Amino acid sequence: LFCRRHHYGRMGLTSPTNAMDYHRDMRNALTSLLGLEKTLPRQHAAVDVHDAERHDSVSITRVFFGGEGLLRLPAVIIAPDAPKQTTLCLSPEGASRLDILTPYLERSQAGERIVIPDIRFTGAYGLEQLAGVIGPDLVAHEIASDTPPFQHHDAQRDHLLWAWERNSIVWGRPVIGMAVSDIESVLQGLQTELPAHGHPIQIESSGPAYLGLAAVFAAIRNPNVKAVDVDLNNSRFETYQYWREACDALPVIPFI
């Protein structure tokens, strides 16, 4: 009964007009599926430059992009004087936990402007980082009284994986949707405050599959993104795994 009522029926694309209508409908549906209509108004400047330095022929600038609500998204921008394209690089380390700049410096010297941000849940907002600061008082309320207080770092991390997946259903704010919101904040900041002057933008990801899918969704919604290079780790919603049991898999998106 559930399948008959709710499962998606693949549409037959019979003409160019039919295909364009289909693409428009899916793009509009994506906004709701990702919970993006619930995004909080930004409370900080689109871009806040923290510091900058030169390294041979490129500049290294550390900035904060204004995310939704009170979020500030740390980022490193590595840019030559005359960039040919902009690449947004998504990884679990983000900017805050990035140890080695050498590969990015070499790419920038060849003409790329590299932007490495912390988006949810990477870098400063990675679950490993959050697990170190969230105390057992988080689960002391009556609504969560059946959840034991997690004293150890690893147990907290596993609990956060569980909690965010569950909460994304309750709130209608999927984890991937929050990542897309942050990517769009970075793109907006780049376009308004640090323009690429018509240069193409591409997004690449490494690590968890949800970063790759967030990049794909952000590219669908933002026409300035011309290419994506992502890794989904062979993850598919048809072979779903609990995110808490396989955090390199795809977190749930209700009704996807």
Coordinates of C-alpha atoms in Angstrom, one line a residue:
L1 CA 0.0 0.0 0.0
F2 CA 2.8 2.4 0.9
C3 CA 4.7 1.7 -2.3
R4 CA 1.6 2.2 -4.4
R5 CA 0.8 5.5 -2.8
H6 CA 4.2 7.0 -2.3
H7 CA 7.0 5.4 -4.4
Y8 CA 8.1 7.5 -7.3
G9 CA 7.0 6.5 -10.8
R10 CA 9.6 7.1 -13.4
M11 CA 8.4 9.5 -16.0
G12 CA 8.6 8.7 -19.7
L13 CA 10.5 11.5 -21.4
T14 CA 9.0 11.7 -24.8
S15 CA 10.0 15.1 -26.1
P16 CA 12.3 18.1 -25.3
T17 CA 9.4 20.0 -23.9
N18 CA 8.4 17.1 -21.7
A19 CA 12.0 16.7 -20.5
M20 CA 12.3 20.4 -19.6
D21 CA 9.0 20.3 -17.7
Y22 CA 10.3 17.3 -15.8
H23 CA 13.6 19.0 -15.0
R24 CA 11.8 22.1 -13.7
D25 CA 9.4 20.0 -11.5
M26 CA 12.3 18.0 -10.0
R27 CA 14.4 21.1 -9.3
N28 CA 11.4 22.7 -7.5
A29 CA 10.8 19.5 -5.6
L30 CA 14.4 19.4 -4.5
T31 CA 14.0 22.6 -2.5
S32 CA 11.3 21.0 -0.3
L33 CA 13.0 17.6 -0.1
L34 CA 16.2 19.2 1.2
G35 CA 14.3 21.5 3.7
L36 CA 15.8 24.6 2.1
E37 CA 12.7 26.6 2.5
K38 CA 13.4 26.4 6.3
T39 CA 16.8 27.9 6.0
L40 CA 17.4 30.6 8.7
P41 CA 18.1 34.2 7.7
R42 CA 21.8 35.0 7.7
Q43 CA 23.0 37.0 10.7
H44 CA 26.6 37.6 9.6
A45 CA 28.3 39.3 6.7
A46 CA 28.5 37.3 3.5
V47 CA 32.4 37.3 3.8
D48 CA 34.6 38.3 6.6
V49 CA 38.3 38.3 5.8
H50 CA 40.4 37.1 8.7
D51 CA 44.0 37.2 7.3
A52 CA 46.0 36.9 4.1
E53 CA 49.5 36.0 3.1
R54 CA 51.5 35.4 -0.1
H55 CA 53.2 32.2 -1.1
D56 CA 55.3 32.6 -4.2
S57 CA 52.8 33.6 -6.9
V58 CA 49.6 32.9 -5.0
S59 CA 47.7 34.4 -2.1
I60 CA 46.3 32.4 0.8
T61 CA 43.3 34.1 2.5
R62 CA 41.5 32.8 5.5
V63 CA 37.9 34.0 5.6
F64 CA 34.5 33.3 7.3
F65 CA 31.5 32.9 5.0
G66 CA 28.2 33.9 6.6
G67 CA 26.0 30.8 6.8
E68 CA 22.4 30.5 7.8
G69 CA 21.4 31.9 11.2
L70 CA 24.4 32.5 13.3
L71 CA 26.7 30.1 11.5
R72 CA 30.1 31.3 10.3
L73 CA 31.8 28.9 7.9
P74 CA 35.6 29.0 8.1
A75 CA 37.4 28.7 4.7
V76 CA 40.8 29.0 3.1
I77 CA 41.0 30.6 -0.4
I78 CA 44.2 29.9 -2.4
A79 CA 44.3 32.0 -5.5
P80 CA 46.7 33.1 -8.3
D81 CA 46.7 36.7 -9.4
A82 CA 44.7 35.8 -12.6
P83 CA 42.6 32.7 -11.9
K84 CA 41.1 30.8 -14.8
Q85 CA 38.5 29.0 -12.8
T86 CA 37.2 28.5 -9.2
T87 CA 37.0 25.1 -7.6
L88 CA 35.1 24.5 -4.3
C89 CA 36.9 21.6 -2.6
L90 CA 34.8 19.6 -0.1
S91 CA 36.4 17.1 2.3
P92 CA 36.0 15.9 5.9
E93 CA 39.0 18.0 7.0
G94 CA 37.6 21.2 5.6
A95 CA 39.7 24.3 6.2
S96 CA 40.0 23.9 10.0
R97 CA 41.7 20.5 10.0
L98 CA 43.7 20.9 6.8
D99 CA 47.3 19.9 7.4
I100 CA 49.0 20.1 3.9
L101 CA 48.4 22.9 1.4
T102 CA 51.0 21.7 -1.1
P103 CA 48.7 20.0 -3.6
Y104 CA 46.3 23.0 -3.6
L105 CA 49.2 25.4 -4.0
E106 CA 50.4 23.5 -7.1
R107 CA 46.9 23.6 -8.6
S108 CA 46.6 27.3 -7.8
Q109 CA 49.9 28.1 -9.5
A110 CA 48.5 26.4 -12.6
G111 CA 45.5 28.9 -12.6
E112 CA 42.9 27.6 -10.2
R113 CA 41.3 29.6 -7.4
I114 CA 40.8 26.9 -4.7
V115 CA 38.2 27.4 -2.0
I116 CA 38.2 25.0 0.9
P117 CA 35.3 25.6 3.4
D118 CA 34.0 24.0 6.6
I119 CA 30.4 23.0 5.9
R120 CA 28.2 20.8 8.0
F121 CA 29.5 18.3 9.0
T122 CA 33.2 18.8 8.2
G123 CA 36.1 20.7 9.6
A124 CA 35.1 22.7 12.7
Y125 CA 31.6 21.3 12.3
G126 CA 32.7 17.6 11.9
L127 CA 31.0 15.1 14.2
E128 CA 34.4 14.2 15.7
Q129 CA 34.8 17.9 16.7
L130 CA 31.3 18.3 18.0
A131 CA 31.5 15.0 20.0
G132 CA 34.3 16.6 22.0
V133 CA 32.2 19.6 23.2
I134 CA 28.7 18.2 23.5
G135 CA 28.0 17.2 27.1
P136 CA 25.6 14.6 28.5
D137 CA 23.2 17.4 29.4
L138 CA 22.1 17.2 25.8
V139 CA 20.2 14.0 26.6
A140 CA 19.0 15.0 30.1
H141 CA 15.6 16.3 28.9
E142 CA 12.5 14.2 29.3
I143 CA 12.0 13.7 25.6
A144 CA 15.3 11.9 25.4
S145 CA 15.3 10.3 28.8
D146 CA 15.5 6.8 27.3
T147 CA 18.9 7.8 25.9
P148 CA 21.8 7.2 28.3
P149 CA 24.3 10.0 28.8
F150 CA 27.4 9.3 26.6
Q151 CA 30.5 10.1 28.6
H152 CA 33.1 8.9 26.0
H153 CA 34.1 10.6 22.8
D154 CA 33.5 7.7 20.5
A155 CA 30.1 7.0 22.1
Q156 CA 29.1 10.6 21.7
R157 CA 30.1 10.5 18.0
D158 CA 28.0 7.4 17.3
H159 CA 25.1 9.0 19.2
L160 CA 25.4 12.2 17.1
L161 CA 25.2 10.1 13.9
W162 CA 22.0 8.6 15.2
A163 CA 20.6 11.9 16.5
W164 CA 21.2 13.9 13.4
E165 CA 19.6 11.3 11.1
R166 CA 16.5 11.1 13.4
N167 CA 16.3 14.8 13.9
S168 CA 16.5 15.4 10.1
I169 CA 13.2 13.6 9.8
V170 CA 11.6 15.4 12.7
W171 CA 12.7 18.8 11.6
G172 CA 12.5 18.3 7.8
R173 CA 16.2 19.4 7.6
P174 CA 18.1 16.5 6.1
V175 CA 21.9 16.5 6.8
I176 CA 22.5 16.7 3.0
G177 CA 20.2 19.7 2.9
M178 CA 22.1 21.5 5.6
A179 CA 25.3 20.8 3.6
V180 CA 23.7 22.2 0.4
S181 CA 22.6 25.3 2.4
D182 CA 26.2 25.9 3.5
I183 CA 27.6 25.3 0.0
E184 CA 25.1 27.9 -1.4
S185 CA 26.2 30.4 1.3
V186 CA 29.8 30.0 0.1
L187 CA 28.8 30.3 -3.5
Q188 CA 26.8 33.5 -2.7
G189 CA 29.7 35.0 -0.8
L190 CA 32.1 34.2 -3.7
Q191 CA 29.7 35.8 -6.3
T192 CA 28.9 38.9 -4.3
E193 CA 32.1 39.7 -2.3
L194 CA 34.9 37.7 -4.1
P195 CA 33.7 37.5 -7.7
A196 CA 35.2 35.1 -10.2
H197 CA 34.7 37.7 -13.0
G198 CA 32.9 35.2 -15.2
H199 CA 35.2 32.3 -14.5
P200 CA 33.5 28.9 -14.4
I201 CA 32.9 27.3 -10.9
Q202 CA 33.3 23.6 -10.3
I203 CA 32.7 21.6 -7.1
E204 CA 34.7 18.5 -6.1
S205 CA 34.4 16.3 -3.1
S206 CA 36.3 13.5 -1.4
G207 CA 35.4 11.3 1.5
P208 CA 31.8 10.7 2.6
A209 CA 29.2 10.1 0.0
Y210 CA 26.9 12.8 1.4
L211 CA 29.4 15.5 0.5
G212 CA 29.3 14.3 -3.1
L213 CA 25.6 14.2 -3.3
A214 CA 25.4 17.7 -1.6
A215 CA 27.7 19.0 -4.4
V216 CA 25.4 17.5 -7.1
F217 CA 22.3 19.0 -5.6
A218 CA 24.0 22.4 -5.1
A219 CA 25.1 22.3 -8.8
I220 CA 21.6 21.5 -9.9
R221 CA 20.3 24.6 -8.0
N222 CA 23.1 27.0 -9.0
P223 CA 23.6 27.7 -12.7
N224 CA 27.0 29.2 -12.0
V225 CA 28.4 25.8 -11.2
K226 CA 29.5 24.3 -14.5
A227 CA 31.0 20.9 -13.3
V228 CA 31.2 18.5 -10.4
D229 CA 33.8 15.8 -9.7
V230 CA 32.5 13.8 -6.8
D231 CA 32.7 10.3 -5.1
L232 CA 29.5 8.7 -3.9
N233 CA 31.4 5.6 -2.6
N234 CA 29.0 3.3 -4.6
S235 CA 26.2 4.5 -2.3
R236 CA 22.6 4.4 -3.5
F237 CA 19.4 4.9 -1.8
E238 CA 18.2 1.5 -3.1
T239 CA 20.8 -0.2 -0.9
Y240 CA 20.3 2.1 2.1
Q241 CA 22.5 1.7 5.2
Y242 CA 22.0 3.4 8.5
W243 CA 24.2 6.5 8.5
R244 CA 25.3 5.7 12.1
E245 CA 26.5 2.3 11.0
A246 CA 28.2 3.5 7.8
C247 CA 29.0 7.2 8.0
D248 CA 30.5 7.1 4.5
A249 CA 27.0 6.1 3.2
L250 CA 24.1 8.4 2.4
P251 CA 22.1 10.0 5.3
V252 CA 18.3 9.7 4.8
I253 CA 16.4 12.2 2.9
P254 CA 12.7 11.7 3.5
F255 CA 10.7 11.1 0.3
I256 CA 13.7 11.2 -1.9

